[in-house]
Short mmCIF file of C-alpha atoms and ligand atoms in Angstrom, two decimals:
data_model
loop_
_atom_site.label_atom_id
_atom_site.label_comp_id
_atom_site.label_asym_id
_atom_site.label_seq_id
_atom_site.Cartn_x
_atom_site.Cartn_y
_atom_site.Cartn_z
CA UNK A 1 -11.11 -97.89 -19.21
CA UNK A 2 -8.79 -98.36 -16.42
CA UNK A 3 -5.59 -96.32 -16.25
CA UNK A 4 -2.19 -96.71 -14.43
CA UNK A 5 -2.92 -93.55 -12.63
CA UNK A 6 -5.65 -91.07 -11.71
CA UNK A 7 -3.14 -88.12 -12.52
CA UNK A 8 0.24 -88.04 -14.31
CA UNK A 9 2.18 -84.84 -13.69
CA UNK A 10 4.99 -83.85 -15.93
CA UNK A 11 7.40 -81.72 -14.09
CA UNK A 12 8.35 -81.78 -10.29
CA UNK A 13 8.68 -77.98 -9.83
CA UNK A 14 6.68 -75.94 -7.34
CA UNK A 15 3.25 -76.19 -9.11
CA UNK A 16 3.62 -79.96 -10.21
CA UNK A 17 4.59 -81.15 -6.75
CA UNK A 18 1.90 -79.26 -4.92
CA UNK A 19 -0.76 -80.72 -7.34
CA UNK A 20 0.70 -84.15 -6.98
CA UNK A 21 0.92 -84.19 -3.16
CA UNK A 22 -2.36 -82.77 -2.63
CA UNK A 23 -4.21 -85.08 -5.11
CA UNK A 24 -2.38 -88.07 -3.52
CA UNK A 25 -3.57 -86.78 -0.20
CA UNK A 26 -7.19 -86.77 -1.61
CA UNK A 27 -6.80 -90.47 -2.50
CA UNK A 28 -5.89 -90.26 -6.17
CA UNK A 29 -3.25 -92.52 -7.64
CA UNK A 30 -0.54 -90.02 -8.90
CA UNK A 31 2.73 -90.29 -10.66
CA UNK A 32 5.19 -87.39 -11.22
CA UNK A 33 7.94 -87.44 -13.94
CA UNK A 34 10.99 -85.27 -13.69
CA UNK A 35 13.93 -85.24 -16.06
CA UNK A 36 16.13 -82.77 -14.33
CA UNK A 37 16.03 -81.84 -10.68
CA UNK A 38 13.44 -82.02 -8.03
CA UNK A 39 11.90 -78.74 -6.90
CA UNK A 40 12.16 -77.10 -10.46
CA UNK A 41 13.43 -73.59 -11.18
CA UNK A 42 12.60 -72.04 -7.69
CA UNK A 43 14.66 -74.65 -5.80
CA UNK A 44 17.55 -75.16 -8.21
CA UNK A 45 18.15 -72.18 -10.32
CA UNK A 46 15.75 -69.54 -9.16
CA UNK A 47 14.35 -67.98 -5.91
CA UNK A 48 16.31 -70.07 -3.43
CA UNK A 49 19.85 -70.06 -4.62
CA UNK A 50 19.14 -66.30 -5.82
CA UNK A 51 18.05 -65.39 -2.48
CA UNK A 52 21.21 -67.04 -0.98
CA UNK A 53 23.50 -65.13 -3.30
CA UNK A 54 21.55 -61.68 -2.43
CA UNK A 55 22.41 -62.64 1.42
CA UNK A 56 26.01 -63.02 0.36
CA UNK A 57 26.23 -59.75 -1.57
CA UNK A 58 24.61 -57.86 1.42
CA UNK A 59 27.61 -58.63 3.70
CA UNK A 60 29.80 -56.20 1.77
CA UNK A 61 27.74 -53.27 3.01
CA UNK A 62 27.22 -54.80 6.59
CA UNK A 63 30.97 -55.17 7.04
CA UNK A 64 31.45 -51.31 5.96
CA UNK A 65 28.48 -50.14 8.06
CA UNK A 66 29.46 -52.16 11.24
CA UNK A 67 32.49 -49.82 11.85
CA UNK A 68 29.92 -47.16 12.59
CA UNK A 69 28.80 -49.26 15.36
CA UNK A 70 32.11 -49.68 16.94
CA UNK A 71 33.08 -52.88 15.21
CA UNK A 72 36.56 -53.38 13.52
CA UNK A 73 37.69 -56.41 11.51
CA UNK A 74 41.18 -57.54 11.97
CA UNK A 75 42.26 -57.28 8.47
CA UNK A 76 40.42 -56.75 5.20
CA UNK A 77 37.02 -58.68 4.72
CA UNK A 78 37.70 -61.05 1.68
CA UNK A 79 35.03 -62.92 -0.41
CA UNK A 80 35.56 -66.41 -1.84
CA UNK A 81 32.96 -67.24 -4.63
CA UNK A 82 33.69 -70.92 -4.69
CA UNK A 83 32.86 -71.22 -0.83
CA UNK A 84 29.49 -69.54 -1.41
CA UNK A 85 28.65 -71.56 -4.40
CA UNK A 86 29.58 -74.92 -2.60
CA UNK A 87 27.60 -74.06 0.44
CA UNK A 88 24.68 -72.97 -1.78
CA UNK A 89 25.01 -76.30 -3.69
CA UNK A 90 24.86 -78.25 -0.48
CA UNK A 91 21.76 -76.47 0.72
CA UNK A 92 20.06 -77.12 -2.54
CA UNK A 93 20.86 -80.92 -2.53
CA UNK A 94 19.20 -80.98 0.99
CA UNK A 95 16.18 -79.35 -0.40
CA UNK A 96 16.14 -81.78 -3.23
CA UNK A 97 16.10 -84.52 -0.76
CA UNK A 98 13.24 -82.84 1.07
CA UNK A 99 11.17 -82.78 -2.09
CA UNK A 100 11.93 -86.40 -2.82
CA UNK A 101 10.73 -87.42 0.74
CA UNK A 102 7.54 -85.09 0.61
CA UNK A 103 6.43 -86.82 -2.71
CA UNK A 104 7.29 -90.28 -1.81
CA UNK A 105 5.83 -90.11 1.81
CA UNK A 106 2.62 -88.61 0.33
CA UNK A 107 2.21 -91.83 -1.91
CA UNK A 108 3.19 -90.27 -5.13
CA UNK A 109 5.11 -92.54 -7.69
CA UNK A 110 8.20 -90.63 -8.76
CA UNK A 111 9.54 -91.54 -12.14
CA UNK A 112 12.82 -89.90 -13.07
CA UNK A 113 13.28 -89.44 -16.58
CA UNK A 114 11.96 -87.30 -19.74
CA UNK A 115 8.20 -87.79 -20.15
CA UNK A 116 6.69 -87.57 -23.67
CA UNK A 117 3.02 -87.39 -24.38
CA UNK A 118 1.87 -90.16 -26.77
CA UNK A 119 -1.87 -89.06 -26.73
CA UNK A 120 -4.37 -87.55 -24.36
CA UNK A 121 -4.00 -90.17 -21.75
CA UNK A 122 -0.59 -91.83 -22.22
CA UNK A 123 3.10 -90.86 -21.78
CA UNK A 124 6.21 -92.59 -22.54
CA UNK A 125 9.12 -92.40 -20.19
CA UNK A 126 12.24 -94.63 -20.34
CA UNK A 127 10.88 -96.90 -23.03
CA UNK A 128 7.84 -97.66 -20.85
CA UNK A 129 4.09 -96.42 -21.64
CA UNK A 130 2.01 -95.06 -18.69
CA UNK A 131 -1.56 -94.28 -18.86
CA UNK A 132 -3.57 -91.79 -16.81
CA UNK A 133 -7.08 -90.34 -16.53
CA UNK A 134 -5.72 -86.92 -16.35
CA UNK A 135 -2.27 -85.29 -17.41
CA UNK A 136 -0.93 -82.23 -15.82
CA UNK A 137 1.88 -80.27 -17.76
CA UNK A 138 3.91 -78.34 -15.24
CA UNK A 139 7.23 -78.19 -17.24
CA UNK A 140 7.93 -74.60 -16.28
CA UNK A 141 10.04 -72.25 -18.25
CA UNK A 142 13.78 -71.78 -19.54
CA UNK A 143 15.83 -68.76 -20.00
CA UNK A 144 15.59 -67.12 -23.36
CA UNK A 145 18.71 -65.70 -24.91
CA UNK A 146 18.10 -63.71 -28.28
CA UNK A 147 20.05 -65.29 -31.12
CA UNK A 148 22.29 -62.33 -31.78
CA UNK A 149 25.79 -63.20 -33.45
CA UNK A 150 27.99 -64.56 -30.58
CA UNK A 151 25.04 -65.53 -28.52
CA UNK A 152 26.81 -68.86 -27.42
CA UNK A 153 29.38 -66.73 -25.53
CA UNK A 154 26.88 -65.41 -23.29
CA UNK A 155 25.26 -67.06 -20.14
CA UNK A 156 21.74 -67.03 -18.54
CA UNK A 157 20.55 -67.64 -15.07
CA UNK A 158 20.84 -71.36 -15.23
CA UNK A 159 24.75 -71.00 -15.80
CA UNK A 160 25.13 -67.97 -13.44
CA UNK A 161 24.53 -70.03 -10.29
CA UNK A 162 27.38 -72.48 -11.32
CA UNK A 163 30.20 -70.09 -12.44
CA UNK A 164 33.53 -71.28 -11.06
CA UNK A 165 34.63 -67.99 -10.43
CA UNK A 166 33.12 -64.61 -9.89
CA UNK A 167 33.88 -62.52 -13.10
CA UNK A 168 35.79 -59.37 -12.61
CA UNK A 169 33.50 -57.62 -15.01
CA UNK A 170 29.97 -58.41 -16.10
CA UNK A 171 27.48 -56.92 -18.47
CA UNK A 172 23.89 -57.90 -17.49
CA UNK A 173 21.39 -57.58 -20.31
CA UNK A 174 17.73 -56.97 -19.49
CA UNK A 175 15.53 -54.96 -17.21
CA UNK A 176 13.36 -57.32 -15.48
CA UNK A 177 13.56 -59.15 -12.15
CA UNK A 178 16.39 -61.26 -12.93
CA UNK A 179 18.59 -58.60 -14.61
CA UNK A 180 18.10 -56.22 -11.70
CA UNK A 181 18.61 -58.97 -9.00
CA UNK A 182 21.75 -60.46 -10.55
CA UNK A 183 23.31 -56.94 -11.20
CA UNK A 184 22.85 -56.33 -7.50
CA UNK A 185 24.48 -59.79 -6.67
CA UNK A 186 27.35 -59.30 -8.95
CA UNK A 187 27.86 -55.69 -7.96
CA UNK A 188 27.59 -56.47 -4.24
CA UNK A 189 30.20 -59.22 -4.46
CA UNK A 190 32.74 -56.98 -6.05
CA UNK A 191 32.46 -57.57 -9.84
CA UNK A 192 32.54 -54.42 -11.88
CA UNK A 193 28.89 -54.62 -13.17
CA UNK A 194 26.91 -52.74 -15.95
CA UNK A 195 23.20 -53.35 -16.50
CA UNK A 196 22.13 -52.66 -20.08
CA UNK A 197 18.50 -52.24 -20.82
CA UNK A 198 16.90 -51.52 -23.95
CA UNK A 199 14.23 -49.10 -22.88
CA UNK A 200 14.15 -45.84 -21.26
CA UNK A 201 13.90 -47.13 -17.62
CA UNK A 202 14.00 -50.69 -16.19
CA UNK A 203 11.28 -52.68 -14.37
CA UNK A 204 8.38 -51.91 -16.98
CA UNK A 205 5.00 -52.31 -15.31
CA UNK A 206 6.18 -51.45 -11.77
CA UNK A 207 5.23 -48.03 -10.17
CA UNK A 208 7.08 -45.15 -11.89
CA UNK A 209 8.19 -43.65 -8.58
CA UNK A 210 9.62 -47.12 -7.67
CA UNK A 211 11.58 -47.47 -10.78
CA UNK A 212 13.08 -44.09 -10.54
CA UNK A 213 13.83 -44.45 -6.91
CA UNK A 214 15.76 -47.78 -7.57
CA UNK A 215 17.57 -46.39 -10.40
CA UNK A 216 18.89 -43.56 -8.07
CA UNK A 217 19.86 -46.00 -5.35
CA UNK A 218 21.59 -48.48 -7.49
CA UNK A 219 23.54 -45.49 -9.30
CA UNK A 220 24.54 -44.15 -5.85
CA UNK A 221 26.06 -47.44 -5.17
CA UNK A 222 28.23 -47.44 -8.25
CA UNK A 223 26.24 -49.97 -10.27
CA UNK A 224 26.52 -48.76 -13.89
CA UNK A 225 23.08 -48.25 -15.40
CA UNK A 226 23.00 -48.00 -19.25
CA UNK A 227 19.49 -47.55 -20.65
CA UNK A 228 18.50 -47.35 -24.26
CA UNK A 229 21.39 -49.72 -24.72
CA UNK A 230 21.44 -53.17 -26.47
CA UNK A 231 23.80 -55.75 -27.73
CA UNK A 232 24.21 -56.19 -31.46
CA UNK A 233 26.99 -58.88 -31.38
CA UNK A 234 29.51 -60.70 -29.12
CA UNK A 235 32.90 -61.46 -30.19
CA UNK A 236 35.40 -63.80 -28.13
CA UNK A 237 38.89 -62.09 -27.97
CA UNK A 238 42.13 -64.39 -28.30
CA UNK A 239 42.73 -63.46 -24.52
CA UNK A 240 39.21 -64.95 -23.73
CA UNK A 241 37.62 -61.74 -22.92
CA UNK A 242 34.52 -60.85 -24.64
CA UNK A 243 33.88 -57.73 -26.93
CA UNK A 244 30.29 -56.68 -26.96
CA UNK A 245 29.36 -54.22 -29.79
CA UNK A 246 26.27 -52.32 -29.07
CA UNK A 247 23.56 -51.20 -31.45
CA UNK A 248 24.65 -47.61 -31.10
CA UNK A 249 28.16 -48.53 -32.25
CA UNK A 250 29.87 -48.55 -28.73
CA UNK A 251 32.12 -51.42 -27.92
CA UNK A 252 32.46 -52.79 -24.35
CA UNK A 253 35.00 -55.35 -23.33
CA UNK A 254 34.06 -57.76 -20.31
CA UNK A 255 34.64 -61.16 -18.86
CA UNK A 256 30.92 -62.19 -18.92
CA UNK A 257 27.74 -61.35 -20.73
CA UNK A 258 24.72 -62.40 -18.78
CA UNK A 259 21.25 -62.42 -20.53
CA UNK A 260 18.21 -62.01 -18.39
CA UNK A 261 15.81 -61.20 -21.14
CA UNK A 262 12.81 -63.29 -20.18
CA UNK A 263 12.04 -66.92 -20.14
CA UNK A 264 10.01 -69.09 -22.64
CA UNK A 265 7.76 -72.20 -21.91
CA UNK A 266 9.69 -75.43 -21.66
CA UNK A 267 7.86 -77.65 -24.28
CA UNK A 268 11.03 -79.46 -25.85
CA UNK A 269 10.29 -82.85 -26.92
CA UNK A 270 7.03 -82.94 -24.82
CA UNK A 271 5.00 -84.65 -27.70
CA UNK A 272 2.25 -81.87 -27.76
CA UNK A 273 1.93 -82.84 -31.51
CA UNK A 274 0.38 -85.95 -30.45
CA UNK A 275 -2.26 -84.24 -28.50
CA UNK A 276 -5.06 -81.59 -28.99
CA UNK A 277 -3.23 -79.07 -26.69
CA UNK A 278 -2.89 -75.56 -28.38
CA UNK A 279 -0.54 -72.80 -27.79
CA UNK A 280 -1.67 -69.16 -27.26
CA UNK A 281 -0.26 -66.34 -29.53
CA UNK A 282 2.89 -66.04 -27.29
CA UNK A 283 3.63 -69.71 -27.50
CA UNK A 284 2.43 -70.60 -23.98
CA UNK A 285 0.04 -73.52 -23.32
CA UNK A 286 -3.48 -72.40 -23.60
CA UNK A 287 -5.66 -73.03 -20.77
CA UNK A 288 -9.02 -71.77 -19.42
CA UNK A 289 -9.68 -70.44 -15.98
CA UNK A 290 -9.68 -74.04 -14.45
CA UNK A 291 -6.26 -74.83 -16.04
CA UNK A 292 -7.92 -77.00 -18.73
CA UNK A 293 -6.04 -77.19 -22.10
CA UNK A 294 -7.79 -77.68 -25.32
CA UNK A 295 -7.34 -81.41 -24.88
CA UNK A 296 -10.24 -82.60 -22.66
CA UNK A 297 -7.90 -84.84 -20.40
CA UNK A 298 -4.66 -82.51 -20.12
CA UNK A 299 -4.38 -79.60 -17.83
CA UNK A 300 -1.48 -77.29 -17.38
CA UNK A 301 -0.15 -74.76 -14.86
CA UNK A 302 2.83 -72.61 -13.72
CA UNK A 303 5.30 -70.94 -15.86
CA UNK A 304 4.22 -73.05 -18.76
CA UNK A 305 1.01 -71.23 -19.22
CA UNK A 306 2.79 -67.82 -18.79
CA UNK A 307 0.24 -66.07 -16.70
CA UNK A 308 2.14 -64.97 -13.60
CA UNK A 309 5.58 -66.55 -13.39
CA UNK A 310 5.88 -66.71 -9.65
CA UNK A 311 6.31 -69.82 -7.28
CA UNK A 312 3.47 -68.83 -4.88
CA UNK A 313 1.12 -68.52 -7.93
CA UNK A 314 2.13 -71.94 -9.20
CA UNK A 315 1.47 -73.26 -5.63
CA UNK A 316 -2.03 -71.80 -5.67
CA UNK A 317 -2.61 -73.10 -9.13
CA UNK A 318 -1.43 -76.67 -8.16
CA UNK A 319 -3.70 -76.76 -5.30
CA UNK A 320 -6.67 -75.47 -7.37
CA UNK A 321 -6.13 -78.35 -9.82
CA UNK A 322 -5.75 -81.05 -7.17
CA UNK A 323 -9.08 -79.86 -5.52
CA UNK A 324 -10.92 -79.40 -8.80
CA UNK A 325 -10.20 -83.06 -9.80
CA UNK A 326 -10.27 -84.83 -6.59
CA UNK A 327 -11.95 -82.61 -3.87
CA UNK A 328 -14.39 -80.35 -5.72
CA UNK A 329 -16.37 -79.37 -2.75
CA UNK A 330 -13.16 -77.34 -1.62
CA UNK A 331 -12.33 -76.12 -5.16
CA UNK A 332 -11.93 -72.23 -5.46
CA UNK A 333 -10.68 -70.31 -8.52
CA UNK A 334 -7.26 -68.76 -8.20
CA UNK A 335 -7.61 -65.17 -7.44
CA UNK A 336 -4.91 -63.26 -9.47
CA UNK A 337 -5.65 -59.82 -8.10
CA UNK A 338 -3.46 -58.18 -5.52
CA UNK A 339 -0.35 -60.54 -5.89
CA UNK A 340 2.38 -59.18 -3.67
CA UNK A 341 5.88 -59.40 -5.07
CA UNK A 342 9.45 -58.48 -4.29
CA UNK A 343 12.46 -57.91 -6.48
CA UNK A 344 15.47 -58.76 -4.33
CA UNK A 345 17.67 -56.14 -5.60
CA UNK A 346 19.85 -54.29 -3.21
CA UNK A 347 17.79 -52.42 -1.89
CA UNK A 348 14.70 -54.63 -2.35
CA UNK A 349 11.56 -53.68 -3.90
CA UNK A 350 8.30 -54.78 -2.26
CA UNK A 351 4.97 -54.29 -4.07
CA UNK A 352 1.29 -55.23 -3.86
CA UNK A 353 -1.66 -53.95 -5.85
CA UNK A 354 -1.90 -51.20 -8.40
CA UNK A 355 0.96 -48.88 -9.45
CA UNK A 356 -0.11 -45.21 -9.66
CA UNK A 357 -0.07 -45.36 -13.60
CA UNK A 358 -2.33 -48.58 -13.57
CA UNK A 359 -4.80 -47.07 -11.20
CA UNK A 360 -5.20 -44.00 -13.30
CA UNK A 361 -5.60 -46.17 -16.45
CA UNK A 362 -8.24 -48.06 -14.76
CA UNK A 363 -10.09 -44.82 -14.30
CA UNK A 364 -9.63 -44.26 -10.53
CA UNK A 365 -9.52 -40.82 -9.13
CA UNK A 366 -6.07 -41.38 -7.42
CA UNK A 367 -4.48 -39.98 -4.20
CA UNK A 368 -0.98 -40.44 -3.60
CA UNK A 369 1.04 -40.74 -0.25
CA UNK A 370 4.75 -40.92 -0.22
CA UNK A 371 7.41 -41.08 2.22
CA UNK A 372 11.26 -40.94 1.66
CA UNK A 373 13.65 -41.18 4.40
CA UNK A 374 17.09 -42.50 5.57
CA UNK A 375 16.72 -45.71 7.31
CA UNK A 376 17.29 -45.35 11.11
CA UNK A 377 20.25 -48.18 10.88
CA UNK A 378 22.19 -45.93 8.48
CA UNK A 379 22.09 -42.83 10.46
CA UNK A 380 25.36 -43.66 12.29
CA UNK A 381 26.99 -44.48 8.87
CA UNK A 382 28.05 -42.52 5.92
CA UNK A 383 25.53 -44.56 3.79
CA UNK A 384 23.34 -42.07 2.06
CA UNK A 385 20.56 -44.84 0.94
CA UNK A 386 16.99 -43.69 1.11
CA UNK A 387 13.88 -45.69 1.35
CA UNK A 388 10.69 -44.99 -0.50
CA UNK A 389 7.26 -45.98 0.57
CA UNK A 390 4.25 -45.17 -1.44
CA UNK A 391 0.42 -45.66 -1.21
CA UNK A 392 -2.02 -45.42 -3.93
CA UNK A 393 -5.52 -44.78 -2.93
CA UNK A 394 -8.83 -44.47 -4.56
CA UNK A 395 -9.96 -40.92 -3.55
CA UNK A 396 -13.69 -41.94 -4.05
CA UNK A 397 -13.89 -45.11 -1.94
CA UNK A 398 -10.77 -44.50 0.23
CA UNK A 399 -9.74 -47.98 -0.57
CA UNK A 400 -5.99 -48.53 -0.67
CA UNK A 401 -5.21 -49.71 -4.23
CA UNK A 402 -1.42 -50.38 -3.98
CA UNK A 403 1.49 -50.26 -1.68
CA UNK A 404 5.02 -49.98 -2.93
CA UNK A 405 8.40 -49.73 -1.15
CA UNK A 406 11.98 -49.58 -2.00
CA UNK A 407 14.28 -50.37 0.93
CA UNK A 408 15.67 -52.73 3.35
CA UNK A 409 13.22 -55.68 3.99
CA UNK A 410 10.65 -54.40 1.47
CA UNK A 411 9.59 -58.14 0.59
CA UNK A 412 9.03 -58.81 4.26
CA UNK A 413 6.95 -55.81 4.99
CA UNK A 414 4.72 -56.00 1.86
CA UNK A 415 3.41 -59.54 2.63
CA UNK A 416 1.52 -58.11 5.71
CA UNK A 417 0.21 -55.23 3.68
CA UNK A 418 -1.01 -57.75 0.92
CA UNK A 419 -3.38 -59.28 3.68
CA UNK A 420 -4.69 -55.69 4.26
CA UNK A 421 -5.30 -54.91 0.53
CA UNK A 422 -6.94 -58.37 0.05
CA UNK A 423 -9.25 -57.49 2.85
CA UNK A 424 -10.20 -54.42 1.19
CA UNK A 425 -8.60 -51.90 3.73
CA UNK A 426 -9.17 -48.21 3.46
CA UNK A 427 -6.77 -45.46 4.03
CA UNK A 428 -8.62 -44.70 7.22
CA UNK A 429 -7.97 -48.27 8.46
CA UNK A 430 -4.47 -47.82 7.57
CA UNK A 431 -4.41 -44.43 9.67
CA UNK A 432 -6.12 -46.13 12.59
CA UNK A 433 -3.71 -48.82 12.80
CA UNK A 434 -1.12 -48.50 15.41
CA UNK A 435 2.54 -48.45 14.15
CA UNK A 436 5.26 -50.67 15.44
CA UNK A 437 7.95 -48.22 16.88
CA UNK A 438 10.81 -47.75 15.77
CA UNK A 439 10.57 -49.61 12.34
CA UNK A 440 10.60 -48.51 8.86
CA UNK A 441 7.24 -50.39 8.25
CA UNK A 442 5.21 -47.93 10.70
CA UNK A 443 5.61 -45.28 7.84
CA UNK A 444 3.04 -47.05 5.95
CA UNK A 445 0.45 -46.18 8.75
CA UNK A 446 1.58 -42.62 9.43
CA UNK A 447 1.48 -40.97 5.95
CA UNK A 448 -1.13 -38.40 6.51
CA UNK A 449 -0.83 -35.81 3.56
CA UNK A 450 -1.39 -36.65 0.01
CA UNK A 451 1.50 -35.68 -2.17
CA UNK A 452 -0.62 -35.59 -5.22
CA UNK A 453 -4.30 -36.18 -6.03
P1 LIG B 1 11.08 -60.43 -17.34
O1 LIG B 1 9.98 -60.70 -18.24
O2 LIG B 1 10.81 -59.97 -16.06
O3 LIG B 1 12.12 -59.22 -17.99
C1 LIG B 1 12.69 -59.53 -19.26
C2 LIG B 1 13.44 -58.20 -19.52
O4 LIG B 1 14.21 -58.34 -20.65
C3 LIG B 1 12.53 -56.99 -19.79
O5 LIG B 1 13.15 -55.79 -19.28
C4 LIG B 1 12.54 -56.86 -21.24
O6 LIG B 1 12.44 -55.59 -21.98
C5 LIG B 1 13.88 -57.52 -21.86
N1 LIG B 1 13.93 -58.14 -22.99
C6 LIG B 1 13.18 -59.09 -23.52
N2 LIG B 1 13.56 -59.39 -24.63
C7 LIG B 1 14.72 -58.86 -24.95
C8 LIG B 1 15.64 -58.79 -26.12
N3 LIG B 1 15.44 -59.50 -27.08
N4 LIG B 1 16.61 -57.88 -26.00
C9 LIG B 1 16.81 -57.18 -25.05
N5 LIG B 1 16.15 -57.10 -23.89
C10 LIG B 1 14.98 -57.93 -23.90
O7 LIG B 1 12.13 -61.58 -17.28
P2 LIG B 1 13.02 -61.99 -16.39
O8 LIG B 1 13.88 -63.11 -17.10
O9 LIG B 1 13.83 -61.07 -15.53
O10 LIG B 1 12.39 -63.09 -15.20
C11 LIG B 1 11.36 -63.96 -15.70
C12 LIG B 1 10.20 -64.02 -14.72
O11 LIG B 1 10.74 -64.82 -13.52
C13 LIG B 1 9.82 -62.71 -14.29
O12 LIG B 1 8.69 -62.20 -15.06
C14 LIG B 1 9.13 -63.09 -12.98
O13 LIG B 1 7.76 -63.48 -13.05
C15 LIG B 1 10.00 -64.41 -12.52
N6 LIG B 1 11.08 -64.04 -11.50
C16 LIG B 1 10.53 -63.54 -10.21
C17 LIG B 1 11.54 -63.16 -9.15
C18 LIG B 1 10.98 -62.79 -7.97
O14 LIG B 1 9.72 -63.02 -7.58
N7 LIG B 1 11.81 -62.09 -7.17
C19 LIG B 1 12.90 -63.22 -9.45
C20 LIG B 1 13.17 -63.64 -10.86
C21 LIG B 1 12.17 -63.97 -11.72
P3 LIG B 1 11.07 -54.96 -21.98
O15 LIG B 1 10.61 -54.53 -20.71
O16 LIG B 1 11.58 -53.70 -22.84
O17 LIG B 1 10.15 -55.82 -22.75
#
């Protein structure tokens, strides 16, 4: 049987583009279908625009702190949301163009439109049928907003990036990455912001000391954190404001309700019913460790398989799929251990490896090292922000199991530590590493006395 393509990728996000480009580089005939925007969530409504908004929000404290270093602003610093959004949109358009060039220059056929599976080897797009030896589903995810009464008045992250004006008052619902990051953005840019989380403490799954420390730092900055709180219904008022009735009976009035309550796999009108592809119990596409679905010719990766919803993980998965299919001699399984990650709240969280709680659950005899200090840059200012650094060590083997930080540039700092953890570094190796002085990061190699064991 001859096919139009060796690989047909559905979705030009991080994982799909990586698989397509590498497959084409290995000599395969590749097509990519995209119905929305090149670069997927990360480039358009995720990591990239979010980081730009975080930079924007950070200026508020930069202006304030600059005075302690002798700077004065002539007049008051003011902020214009439409300028930030317009500049952000221009940058995203530039990146869309780069993605287009990358694909076309690597010999991939780009098909813009909605692709629908017809069977294990064929796809329909724009009224035309395409056949392929392998099909890769890389359609990503989509914000999930619970269907409470009045949910249509709420926005999710897709809309937040395109608001015409910065709301004066925002309720952010959720306690994961997106909720914490956007609460920091809105608050930093001057909106009166409350974060409502249904549980005891946000960022479930992160190290307990990190969660507590971030709670304290965000509260110090004046961000209103309301735990054990959830919305029952939202009603639009005649003046356009929104009235949120909470499950405990309280009523909050706001301009904007922003839900960040997780993401669902994007499977809409994909035609899965025409194939043997099965979903797992959470509704994500079921795959084995080689990204093979239950249909022999169909693979899936990235957010749509719901493993670890992070861009660098999708990139690694895309590379693995391209190699497995077209360069098997270079194929290696994706290693999901010690994935570093950052939450770009203000201040940032950076983390890699096991939390203290996870290490104990896994049966390690744990030694914990912790350092809390005021960052040097702030010593001339009134700002009382404190940084937390924490190491979780296996007392038996001396291996460092986890590194955690809350503070400026935590994401940047933890990337290097991830290399050390991947290499199996022991606490002794950390101790023998010379620090870079004066930095915050040197604290990670100068913690000598365990705070608990
Ligand atoms: P998360 O899964 O991280 O968090 C979802 C949050 O919403 C949790 O606090 C959860 O509570 C809460 N929640 C879920 N359902 C409901 C509900 N029905 N009512 C009230 N609260 C609810 O999702 P996000 O949307 O924040 O982010 C999605 C993914 O995107 C992340 O997991 C991450 O992988 C990725 N991401 C990564 C970023 C980065 O690398 N910096 C940035 C942004 C996103 P509970 O804990 O109680 O379940």
